[in-house]
Amino acid sequence: MNDAPTQTYLKPSDAKSWALCARRVWLDNKGMPDIEIPEDAFEALIIELGLGHEQAVLTELKKEKNVHTATSPEDTQRLMAEGVDVIYQAQLLDKENRFVGYPDFLIRHDSGEYQPADAKLSLSEDKKEIQVQLGFYRRILNVNLPAIVFLGDGKTAEIGDEANPITNQFVTEMRELLASDTEPLVRYSHSKCRACPYYAHCKPAFEAKEEISLLYGVQGRAVDELEKQGIQTISDLAASTPESLPDVPYLKGYEKKQRAILQAQSYFSGEVHIITPVNLPDGQWVHFDIEDNPLTGTGEKHVYLWGFLVPDFSNADFEYVWTDTDQQDEQGWLEFLAQIEEYRARYTDLVLAHYSQHERSTIRSYAKRYGMEGNETVQYLFGNESPLFDMQKPVLESLVLPLQGYGLKDICKHKDLVNFQWEDDSSGSQWSVVQFNRFLAEDNPEEKAQLKAKILSYNRDDVIATRRLEEWLRAKFMT
Ligand code: SF4
Protein backbone atom coordinates (compact mmCIF):
# COMPACT_ATOMS: atom_id res chain seq x y z
CA MET A 1 0.00 0.00 0.00
CA ASN A 2 1.38 3.41 -0.96
CA ASP A 3 0.96 5.98 1.73
CA ALA A 4 -1.16 4.53 4.49
CA PRO A 5 0.84 4.53 7.72
CA THR A 6 -0.61 1.75 9.83
CA GLN A 7 0.94 2.55 13.22
CA THR A 8 -1.21 5.57 14.08
CA TYR A 9 -4.14 4.76 11.88
CA LEU A 10 -7.06 2.78 13.23
CA LYS A 11 -7.34 -0.50 11.40
CA PRO A 12 -10.07 -3.13 11.75
CA SER A 13 -7.55 -5.96 11.85
CA ASP A 14 -6.90 -4.81 15.44
CA ALA A 15 -10.42 -5.87 16.42
CA LYS A 16 -9.41 -9.43 17.29
CA SER A 17 -6.71 -8.40 19.77
CA TRP A 18 -8.89 -5.56 21.08
CA ALA A 19 -11.72 -8.03 21.81
CA LEU A 20 -9.26 -10.17 23.82
CA CYS A 21 -7.20 -7.69 25.82
CA ALA A 22 -6.54 -3.92 25.81
CA ARG A 23 -2.86 -4.45 26.53
CA ARG A 24 -2.46 -6.95 23.73
CA VAL A 25 -3.77 -4.54 21.12
CA TRP A 26 -1.65 -1.74 22.61
CA LEU A 27 1.48 -3.92 22.38
CA ASP A 28 0.55 -4.93 18.82
CA ASN A 29 0.50 -1.27 17.83
CA LYS A 30 3.38 0.07 19.86
CA GLY A 31 5.62 -2.67 18.48
CA MET A 32 7.86 -3.30 21.50
CA PRO A 33 11.20 -4.24 19.90
CA ASP A 34 12.47 -6.26 22.88
CA ILE A 35 9.50 -8.64 22.90
CA GLU A 36 10.10 -11.87 21.04
CA ILE A 37 6.88 -13.27 19.60
CA PRO A 38 6.94 -17.08 19.62
CA GLU A 39 5.87 -18.93 16.49
CA ASP A 40 2.35 -20.28 16.66
CA ALA A 41 1.77 -23.22 14.32
CA PHE A 42 -1.98 -23.24 15.01
CA GLU A 43 -2.29 -19.56 14.13
CA ALA A 44 -0.26 -20.18 10.96
CA LEU A 45 -2.64 -23.03 10.02
CA ILE A 46 -5.66 -20.77 10.55
CA ILE A 47 -4.07 -18.12 8.28
CA GLU A 48 -3.30 -20.72 5.62
CA LEU A 49 -6.84 -22.12 5.68
CA GLY A 50 -8.26 -18.58 5.72
CA LEU A 51 -6.32 -17.71 2.57
CA GLY A 52 -7.57 -20.91 0.94
CA HIS A 53 -11.15 -19.95 1.81
CA GLU A 54 -10.62 -16.43 0.40
CA GLN A 55 -9.32 -17.92 -2.86
CA ALA A 56 -12.34 -20.25 -3.06
CA VAL A 57 -14.71 -17.27 -2.66
CA LEU A 58 -12.72 -15.34 -5.28
CA THR A 59 -13.04 -18.23 -7.73
CA GLU A 60 -16.80 -18.32 -7.23
CA LEU A 61 -17.17 -14.57 -7.68
CA LYS A 62 -15.11 -14.68 -10.87
CA LYS A 63 -17.59 -17.14 -12.39
CA GLU A 64 -20.32 -14.51 -12.39
CA LYS A 65 -18.64 -11.14 -12.12
CA ASN A 66 -15.81 -9.06 -13.43
CA VAL A 67 -13.18 -8.97 -10.69
CA HIS A 68 -10.37 -6.37 -10.54
CA THR A 69 -7.56 -6.40 -8.00
CA ALA A 70 -6.78 -3.06 -6.38
CA THR A 71 -3.15 -2.04 -5.93
CA SER A 72 -3.51 1.08 -3.75
CA PRO A 73 -6.15 3.28 -2.08
CA GLU A 74 -6.09 5.52 -5.15
CA ASP A 75 -6.53 2.51 -7.44
CA THR A 76 -9.45 1.35 -5.27
CA GLN A 77 -11.08 4.79 -5.69
CA ARG A 78 -10.49 4.69 -9.44
CA LEU A 79 -12.05 1.21 -9.77
CA MET A 80 -15.05 2.34 -7.70
CA ALA A 81 -15.48 5.41 -9.92
CA GLU A 82 -15.38 3.15 -12.98
CA GLY A 83 -18.10 1.01 -11.41
CA VAL A 84 -16.39 -2.39 -11.78
CA ASP A 85 -18.36 -5.38 -10.45
CA VAL A 86 -15.96 -6.57 -7.76
CA ILE A 87 -12.77 -5.05 -6.34
CA TYR A 88 -10.52 -7.68 -4.80
CA GLN A 89 -8.03 -6.73 -2.02
CA ALA A 90 -9.56 -3.29 -1.74
CA GLN A 91 -7.64 -0.61 0.18
CA LEU A 92 -9.66 2.00 2.00
CA LEU A 93 -8.11 5.12 3.48
CA ASP A 94 -9.77 7.93 5.39
CA LYS A 95 -7.01 10.42 6.16
CA GLU A 96 -9.27 12.81 8.04
CA ASN A 97 -10.35 10.22 10.62
CA ARG A 98 -7.10 8.29 10.31
CA PHE A 99 -8.85 5.06 9.35
CA VAL A 100 -7.41 2.37 7.13
CA GLY A 101 -9.09 -0.89 6.10
CA TYR A 102 -8.53 -3.78 3.73
CA PRO A 103 -11.79 -5.60 2.94
CA ASP A 104 -11.24 -8.75 0.90
CA PHE A 105 -13.85 -7.54 -1.59
CA LEU A 106 -15.96 -4.55 -2.53
CA ILE A 107 -19.02 -5.76 -4.39
CA ARG A 108 -21.05 -3.34 -6.50
CA HIS A 109 -24.76 -3.30 -5.62
CA ASP A 110 -27.52 -2.56 -8.14
CA SER A 111 -27.81 0.89 -6.57
CA GLY A 112 -24.23 1.64 -7.64
CA GLU A 113 -22.90 1.63 -4.07
CA TYR A 114 -20.27 -0.85 -2.93
CA GLN A 115 -20.77 -3.44 -0.18
CA PRO A 116 -17.66 -4.46 1.76
CA ALA A 117 -17.22 -8.22 2.06
CA ASP A 118 -14.80 -10.51 3.88
CA ALA A 119 -14.18 -14.25 3.65
CA LYS A 120 -14.07 -15.67 7.20
CA LEU A 121 -13.38 -19.21 8.35
CA SER A 122 -15.80 -18.63 11.21
CA LEU A 123 -19.21 -20.29 11.08
CA SER A 124 -20.99 -17.31 12.59
CA GLU A 125 -20.97 -13.58 11.91
CA ASP A 126 -21.78 -12.86 15.56
CA LYS A 127 -18.17 -12.76 16.75
CA LYS A 128 -17.18 -9.39 18.14
CA GLU A 129 -14.18 -8.95 15.87
CA ILE A 130 -16.18 -9.78 12.73
CA GLN A 131 -18.89 -7.32 13.68
CA VAL A 132 -16.28 -4.62 14.28
CA GLN A 133 -14.28 -5.29 11.12
CA LEU A 134 -17.25 -5.23 8.79
CA GLY A 135 -18.88 -2.36 10.70
CA PHE A 136 -15.65 -0.41 10.32
CA TYR A 137 -15.55 -0.92 6.54
CA ARG A 138 -19.14 0.32 6.30
CA ARG A 139 -18.15 3.36 8.31
CA ILE A 140 -15.17 4.21 6.06
CA LEU A 141 -17.30 3.71 2.95
CA ASN A 142 -20.23 5.55 4.55
CA VAL A 143 -22.74 3.07 3.13
CA ASN A 144 -26.13 2.02 4.44
CA LEU A 145 -26.01 -1.30 2.66
CA PRO A 146 -25.08 -4.25 4.85
CA ALA A 147 -21.60 -5.75 4.68
CA ILE A 148 -21.29 -9.35 3.53
CA VAL A 149 -19.51 -12.24 5.28
CA PHE A 150 -18.65 -15.40 3.35
CA LEU A 151 -18.60 -17.87 6.24
CA GLY A 152 -16.41 -20.95 6.56
CA ASP A 153 -19.27 -23.39 5.89
CA GLY A 154 -20.18 -21.77 2.55
CA LYS A 155 -23.07 -19.74 3.94
CA THR A 156 -23.34 -15.97 3.49
CA ALA A 157 -24.33 -13.53 6.26
CA GLU A 158 -24.96 -9.79 6.41
CA ILE A 159 -23.89 -7.22 8.96
CA GLY A 160 -25.79 -3.95 9.10
CA ASP A 161 -26.50 -1.11 11.53
CA GLU A 162 -26.68 -3.51 14.50
CA ALA A 163 -22.85 -3.51 14.46
CA ASN A 164 -22.59 0.29 14.78
CA PRO A 165 -22.49 0.48 18.63
CA ILE A 166 -19.65 -2.07 18.96
CA THR A 167 -17.79 -0.44 16.05
CA ASN A 168 -18.09 2.98 17.71
CA GLN A 169 -16.86 1.50 21.00
CA PHE A 170 -13.86 0.04 19.17
CA VAL A 171 -13.03 3.41 17.58
CA THR A 172 -13.34 5.34 20.86
CA GLU A 173 -11.34 2.85 22.92
CA MET A 174 -8.64 2.38 20.30
CA ARG A 175 -8.14 6.15 20.02
CA GLU A 176 -7.66 6.37 23.79
CA LEU A 177 -5.32 3.39 23.84
CA LEU A 178 -3.13 4.60 20.99
CA ALA A 179 -2.90 8.09 22.47
CA SER A 180 -1.19 6.64 25.55
CA ASP A 181 2.48 5.72 25.84
CA THR A 182 1.87 3.62 28.93
CA GLU A 183 0.97 -0.05 28.86
CA PRO A 184 -2.70 -0.31 29.89
CA LEU A 185 -3.37 -1.87 33.26
CA VAL A 186 -5.27 -5.14 32.86
CA ARG A 187 -6.03 -8.24 34.90
CA TYR A 188 -4.45 -11.65 34.36
CA SER A 189 -6.69 -14.18 32.65
CA HIS A 190 -5.23 -17.67 32.56
CA SER A 191 -7.12 -18.80 29.45
CA LYS A 192 -6.31 -15.65 27.46
CA CYS A 193 -2.80 -15.00 28.73
CA ARG A 194 -1.54 -18.57 28.28
CA ALA A 195 -2.44 -18.41 24.60
CA CYS A 196 -1.10 -14.88 24.10
CA PRO A 197 2.22 -14.08 22.37
CA TYR A 198 3.00 -11.54 25.12
CA TYR A 199 2.71 -14.08 27.96
CA ALA A 200 6.44 -14.05 28.73
CA HIS A 201 6.38 -10.26 28.73
CA CYS A 202 3.36 -9.82 31.02
CA LYS A 203 3.58 -12.73 33.47
CA PRO A 204 6.64 -11.60 35.48
CA ALA A 205 5.06 -8.21 36.15
CA PHE A 206 1.83 -9.84 37.38
CA GLU A 207 3.89 -12.07 39.65
CA ALA A 208 6.03 -9.23 40.99
CA LYS A 209 2.85 -7.35 41.85
CA GLU A 210 1.25 -10.45 43.40
CA GLU A 211 -1.75 -9.74 41.22
CA ILE A 212 -4.74 -11.56 42.74
CA SER A 213 -6.23 -12.49 39.34
CA LEU A 214 -3.29 -14.91 38.96
CA LEU A 215 -5.25 -17.18 41.28
CA TYR A 216 -7.48 -19.85 39.82
CA GLY A 217 -11.17 -19.08 40.27
CA VAL A 218 -10.75 -15.41 41.23
CA GLN A 219 -12.20 -13.25 38.49
CA GLY A 220 -10.90 -9.81 37.54
CA ARG A 221 -14.15 -8.12 38.56
CA ALA A 222 -13.86 -9.61 42.06
CA VAL A 223 -10.26 -8.36 42.25
CA ASP A 224 -11.38 -4.79 41.42
CA GLU A 225 -13.65 -4.86 44.47
CA LEU A 226 -11.16 -6.60 46.74
CA GLU A 227 -8.60 -3.91 45.97
CA LYS A 228 -11.10 -1.21 46.87
CA GLN A 229 -11.58 -2.99 50.22
CA GLY A 230 -7.83 -2.95 50.88
CA ILE A 231 -6.94 -6.49 49.76
CA GLN A 232 -4.30 -5.62 47.19
CA THR A 233 -2.06 -8.68 46.88
CA ILE A 234 -2.08 -12.47 47.05
CA SER A 235 -0.38 -12.14 50.46
CA ASP A 236 -3.25 -9.96 51.71
CA LEU A 237 -5.75 -12.56 50.53
CA ALA A 238 -3.75 -15.46 51.99
CA ALA A 239 -3.80 -13.74 55.38
CA SER A 240 -7.60 -13.27 55.32
CA THR A 241 -10.31 -15.52 56.70
CA PRO A 242 -13.67 -16.27 55.06
CA GLU A 243 -15.28 -14.37 57.92
CA SER A 244 -13.14 -11.25 57.49
CA LEU A 245 -13.33 -11.15 53.70
CA PRO A 246 -16.06 -8.81 52.43
CA ASP A 247 -18.75 -10.10 50.08
CA VAL A 248 -17.82 -8.85 46.62
CA PRO A 249 -19.32 -9.74 43.21
CA TYR A 250 -18.22 -13.20 42.01
CA LEU A 251 -16.75 -13.95 45.45
CA LYS A 252 -19.70 -14.38 47.74
CA GLY A 253 -20.37 -16.99 50.40
CA TYR A 254 -18.17 -18.93 52.78
CA GLU A 255 -17.15 -21.72 50.39
CA LYS A 256 -16.00 -19.49 47.52
CA LYS A 257 -14.07 -17.26 49.88
CA GLN A 258 -12.45 -20.21 51.61
CA ARG A 259 -11.34 -21.63 48.26
CA ALA A 260 -9.90 -18.28 47.19
CA ILE A 261 -7.95 -17.95 50.45
CA LEU A 262 -6.63 -21.53 50.24
CA GLN A 263 -5.69 -20.90 46.60
CA ALA A 264 -3.73 -17.83 47.76
CA GLN A 265 -2.00 -19.82 50.51
CA SER A 266 -1.21 -22.63 48.13
CA TYR A 267 0.32 -20.11 45.69
CA PHE A 268 3.14 -19.54 48.18
CA SER A 269 3.39 -22.88 49.96
CA GLY A 270 2.79 -25.23 47.02
CA GLU A 271 0.52 -27.20 49.37
CA VAL A 272 -2.51 -29.20 48.32
CA HIS A 273 -5.63 -28.49 50.40
CA ILE A 274 -8.39 -31.06 50.74
CA ILE A 275 -11.87 -29.53 50.90
CA THR A 276 -13.78 -32.82 50.92
CA PRO A 277 -12.61 -36.44 50.55
CA VAL A 278 -12.02 -37.55 46.97
CA ASN A 279 -14.59 -40.00 45.74
CA LEU A 280 -13.89 -42.24 42.73
CA PRO A 281 -16.23 -44.97 41.50
CA ASP A 282 -15.28 -48.64 41.83
CA GLY A 283 -15.28 -50.79 38.73
CA GLN A 284 -13.12 -51.66 35.78
CA TRP A 285 -11.67 -48.46 34.46
CA VAL A 286 -11.02 -47.67 30.82
CA HIS A 287 -9.47 -44.26 30.19
CA PHE A 288 -10.85 -42.34 27.26
CA ASP A 289 -9.86 -39.24 25.28
CA ILE A 290 -10.75 -37.87 21.84
CA GLU A 291 -8.98 -35.68 19.29
CA ASP A 292 -11.11 -33.61 16.97
CA ASN A 293 -10.60 -31.27 14.05
CA PRO A 294 -12.73 -28.11 14.20
CA LEU A 295 -11.35 -26.87 10.87
CA THR A 296 -13.48 -29.01 8.58
CA GLY A 297 -15.25 -26.20 6.73
CA THR A 298 -18.59 -27.94 7.31
CA GLY A 299 -19.47 -26.41 10.66
CA GLU A 300 -19.12 -29.78 12.36
CA LYS A 301 -16.06 -31.06 14.16
CA HIS A 302 -14.61 -34.33 12.98
CA VAL A 303 -13.37 -36.67 15.69
CA TYR A 304 -10.46 -38.33 13.94
CA LEU A 305 -9.34 -40.28 16.98
CA TRP A 306 -11.26 -41.99 19.79
CA GLY A 307 -8.53 -43.27 22.12
CA PHE A 308 -8.72 -45.72 25.06
CA LEU A 309 -6.37 -47.17 27.65
CA VAL A 310 -7.58 -50.52 28.93
CA PRO A 311 -6.30 -52.71 31.80
CA ASP A 312 -3.32 -53.34 32.41
CA PHE A 313 -2.71 -49.71 31.44
CA SER A 314 0.69 -50.13 29.81
CA ASN A 315 1.65 -48.46 26.50
CA ALA A 316 0.62 -51.68 24.75
CA ASP A 317 -2.89 -51.40 26.19
CA PHE A 318 -3.74 -48.36 24.09
CA GLU A 319 -6.65 -49.01 21.72
CA TYR A 320 -8.28 -46.60 19.31
CA VAL A 321 -10.66 -45.83 16.48
CA TRP A 322 -9.12 -43.68 13.74
CA THR A 323 -10.56 -42.14 10.58
CA ASP A 324 -8.43 -40.61 7.82
CA THR A 325 -10.86 -37.89 6.69
CA ASP A 326 -14.18 -36.33 7.63
CA GLN A 327 -15.72 -38.36 4.78
CA GLN A 328 -15.40 -41.29 7.18
CA ASP A 329 -16.92 -39.40 10.09
CA GLU A 330 -20.00 -41.57 10.46
CA GLN A 331 -17.96 -44.75 10.07
CA GLY A 332 -15.68 -43.61 12.94
CA TRP A 333 -18.68 -42.84 15.13
CA LEU A 334 -20.23 -46.28 14.50
CA GLU A 335 -16.89 -47.97 15.20
CA PHE A 336 -16.68 -46.00 18.45
CA LEU A 337 -20.13 -47.26 19.49
CA ALA A 338 -19.09 -50.82 18.59
CA GLN A 339 -15.95 -50.39 20.69
CA ILE A 340 -18.07 -49.29 23.65
CA GLU A 341 -20.23 -52.40 23.26
CA GLU A 342 -17.08 -54.52 23.24
CA TYR A 343 -15.89 -52.92 26.51
CA ARG A 344 -19.37 -53.29 27.97
CA ALA A 345 -19.21 -57.01 27.33
CA ARG A 346 -15.55 -57.34 28.38
CA TYR A 347 -15.81 -55.35 31.63
CA THR A 348 -18.98 -56.02 33.56
CA ASP A 349 -18.55 -52.94 35.76
CA LEU A 350 -17.16 -50.48 33.20
CA VAL A 351 -16.04 -46.97 34.17
CA LEU A 352 -15.21 -44.86 31.11
CA ALA A 353 -12.98 -42.17 32.60
CA HIS A 354 -12.25 -38.90 30.80
CA TYR A 355 -11.07 -35.46 31.88
CA SER A 356 -13.50 -32.50 31.48
CA GLN A 357 -16.93 -32.37 29.83
CA HIS A 358 -15.59 -32.38 26.27
CA GLU A 359 -15.89 -36.15 25.63
CA ARG A 360 -19.42 -36.33 26.98
CA SER A 361 -20.67 -33.30 25.03
CA THR A 362 -19.00 -34.57 21.84
CA ILE A 363 -20.73 -37.96 22.10
CA ARG A 364 -24.02 -36.13 22.60
CA SER A 365 -23.48 -33.96 19.52
CA TYR A 366 -22.56 -37.03 17.42
CA ALA A 367 -25.72 -38.83 18.54
CA LYS A 368 -27.69 -35.77 17.41
CA ARG A 369 -25.74 -35.42 14.15
CA TYR A 370 -26.64 -38.97 13.10
CA GLY A 371 -30.16 -39.00 14.62
CA MET A 372 -29.12 -41.72 17.06
CA GLU A 373 -30.26 -40.34 20.42
CA GLY A 374 -32.45 -43.46 20.79
CA ASN A 375 -29.62 -45.88 19.95
CA GLU A 376 -29.13 -48.51 22.64
CA THR A 377 -25.42 -47.81 23.16
CA VAL A 378 -26.05 -44.06 23.30
CA GLN A 379 -28.79 -44.63 25.88
CA TYR A 380 -26.37 -46.77 27.88
CA LEU A 381 -23.76 -43.97 27.76
CA PHE A 382 -26.21 -41.35 29.04
CA GLY A 383 -28.55 -43.45 31.17
CA ASN A 384 -28.73 -43.76 34.97
CA GLU A 385 -26.02 -46.39 34.91
CA SER A 386 -23.78 -44.35 32.60
CA PRO A 387 -20.17 -45.58 32.61
CA LEU A 388 -18.91 -42.07 31.71
CA PHE A 389 -16.99 -40.47 34.54
CA ASP A 390 -15.48 -36.98 34.39
CA MET A 391 -12.32 -37.01 36.50
CA GLN A 392 -12.12 -33.23 36.62
CA LYS A 393 -15.21 -33.17 38.83
CA PRO A 394 -13.70 -34.74 41.97
CA VAL A 395 -10.54 -32.68 41.46
CA LEU A 396 -12.49 -29.42 41.38
CA GLU A 397 -14.84 -30.42 44.17
CA SER A 398 -12.30 -31.81 46.57
CA LEU A 399 -8.93 -30.18 46.07
CA VAL A 400 -7.21 -26.82 45.99
CA LEU A 401 -3.96 -27.24 44.05
CA PRO A 402 -0.97 -24.93 43.63
CA LEU A 403 -1.99 -24.20 40.03
CA GLN A 404 -3.42 -21.42 37.92
CA GLY A 405 -5.39 -23.78 35.72
CA TYR A 406 -6.96 -27.17 36.48
CA GLY A 407 -6.48 -28.70 33.02
CA LEU A 408 -5.16 -32.25 32.71
CA LYS A 409 -1.69 -31.05 31.70
CA ASP A 410 -1.52 -28.46 34.49
CA ILE A 411 -2.03 -31.18 37.08
CA CYS A 412 -0.17 -34.03 35.47
CA LYS A 413 2.96 -32.17 34.39
CA HIS A 414 3.49 -30.54 37.80
CA LYS A 415 6.55 -32.13 39.45
CA ASP A 416 5.01 -32.07 42.94
CA LEU A 417 1.65 -33.38 41.83
CA VAL A 418 1.14 -36.25 39.36
CA ASN A 419 4.49 -35.64 37.64
CA PHE A 420 3.70 -37.35 34.36
CA GLN A 421 5.50 -35.95 31.29
CA TRP A 422 4.23 -36.33 27.71
CA GLU A 423 6.71 -37.96 25.33
CA ASP A 424 6.49 -34.92 23.04
CA ASP A 425 6.64 -31.91 25.34
CA SER A 426 5.33 -29.52 22.68
CA SER A 427 2.16 -31.54 22.08
CA GLY A 428 -1.33 -30.34 22.97
CA SER A 429 -4.84 -30.32 21.52
CA GLN A 430 -4.05 -27.46 19.08
CA TRP A 431 -0.78 -29.20 18.22
CA SER A 432 -2.78 -32.33 17.41
CA VAL A 433 -5.11 -30.35 15.11
CA VAL A 434 -2.07 -28.93 13.28
CA GLN A 435 -0.56 -32.42 12.87
CA PHE A 436 -3.86 -33.84 11.62
CA ASN A 437 -4.20 -31.05 9.04
CA ARG A 438 -0.65 -31.81 7.92
CA PHE A 439 -1.67 -35.46 7.70
CA LEU A 440 -4.65 -34.48 5.50
CA ALA A 441 -2.45 -32.39 3.19
CA GLU A 442 0.41 -34.94 2.98
CA ASP A 443 0.69 -37.16 -0.13
CA ASN A 444 3.81 -39.09 0.78
CA PRO A 445 2.63 -42.35 2.49
CA GLU A 446 5.70 -42.55 4.75
CA GLU A 447 5.34 -38.97 5.96
CA LYS A 448 1.63 -39.57 6.44
CA ALA A 449 2.28 -42.68 8.54
CA GLN A 450 4.76 -40.76 10.68
CA LEU A 451 2.29 -37.97 11.33
CA LYS A 452 -0.37 -40.49 12.31
CA ALA A 453 2.07 -42.23 14.66
CA LYS A 454 2.86 -38.89 16.34
CA ILE A 455 -0.82 -38.11 16.87
CA LEU A 456 -1.49 -41.60 18.24
CA SER A 457 1.43 -41.33 20.62
CA TYR A 458 0.13 -37.98 21.89
CA ASN A 459 -3.36 -39.37 22.45
CA ARG A 460 -1.92 -42.46 24.14
CA ASP A 461 -0.04 -40.17 26.53
CA ASP A 462 -3.27 -38.30 27.26
CA VAL A 463 -5.02 -41.47 28.41
CA ILE A 464 -1.95 -42.64 30.32
CA ALA A 465 -2.04 -39.23 32.03
CA THR A 466 -5.63 -39.71 33.19
CA ARG A 467 -4.63 -43.15 34.47
CA ARG A 468 -1.71 -41.62 36.40
CA LEU A 469 -4.06 -39.00 37.77
CA GLU A 470 -6.42 -41.73 38.95
CA GLU A 471 -3.53 -43.54 40.68
CA TRP A 472 -2.35 -40.29 42.28
CA LEU A 473 -5.83 -39.46 43.59
CA ARG A 474 -6.30 -42.96 45.00
CA ALA A 475 -2.87 -43.03 46.66
CA LYS A 476 -2.98 -39.55 48.17
CA PHE A 477 -6.58 -38.70 48.88
CA MET A 478 -8.49 -41.93 49.36
CA THR A 479 -8.10 -44.29 52.22
S1 SF4 B 1 -0.42 -11.86 28.27
FE1 SF4 B 1 -2.45 -11.43 29.04
S2 SF4 B 1 -2.36 -9.36 29.84
FE2 SF4 B 1 -0.58 -9.62 28.52
S3 SF4 B 1 -1.24 -8.85 26.55
FE3 SF4 B 1 -1.61 -11.03 26.55
S4 SF4 B 1 -3.74 -11.31 27.21
FE4 SF4 B 1 -3.11 -9.21 27.73
XYZ file of N, CA and C and ligand atoms in Angstrom, residues 20-24 27 186-189 192-193 196-199 202-203 206, ligand 1:
65
model
N -9.866 -9.277 22.817
C -9.261 -10.168 23.815
C -8.692 -9.413 25.000
N -7.920 -8.341 24.725
C -7.196 -7.689 25.820
C -6.687 -6.316 25.364
N -6.959 -5.291 26.171
C -6.544 -3.918 25.810
C -5.022 -3.820 25.715
N -4.320 -4.542 26.582
C -2.860 -4.449 26.529
C -2.308 -5.136 25.276
N -2.933 -6.213 24.910
C -2.457 -6.952 23.730
C -2.526 -6.065 22.481
N 0.146 -3.388 22.706
C 1.478 -3.920 22.380
C 1.616 -4.185 20.876
N -4.230 -4.116 33.080
C -5.271 -5.137 32.862
C -5.113 -6.225 33.923
N -6.095 -7.082 33.992
C -6.029 -8.238 34.895
C -5.448 -9.443 34.151
N -4.901 -10.374 34.930
C -4.450 -11.649 34.361
C -5.669 -12.518 34.070
N -5.642 -13.194 32.946
C -6.694 -14.177 32.648
C -5.977 -15.423 32.134
N -6.753 -16.572 28.519
C -6.311 -15.653 27.463
C -4.796 -15.472 27.478
N -4.235 -15.320 28.653
C -2.797 -14.999 28.734
C -1.931 -16.181 28.284
N -1.447 -16.182 24.675
C -1.097 -14.878 24.100
C 0.406 -14.807 23.799
N 0.777 -14.184 22.680
C 2.219 -14.079 22.368
C 2.993 -13.218 23.369
N 2.295 -12.417 24.175
C 2.995 -11.541 25.125
C 3.065 -12.142 26.534
N 2.744 -13.413 26.641
C 2.713 -14.079 27.963
C 4.027 -13.877 28.724
N 4.294 -10.295 29.978
C 3.360 -9.817 31.020
C 3.466 -10.582 32.338
N 3.702 -11.880 32.264
C 3.576 -12.728 33.465
C 4.498 -12.270 34.607
N 2.978 -9.418 36.552
C 1.830 -9.835 37.376
C 2.341 -10.505 38.653
S -0.416 -11.856 28.275
Fe -2.454 -11.426 29.043
S -2.361 -9.362 29.844
Fe -0.581 -9.619 28.521
S -1.239 -8.851 26.550
Fe -1.606 -11.034 26.549
S -3.743 -11.313 27.208
Fe -3.114 -9.205 27.728
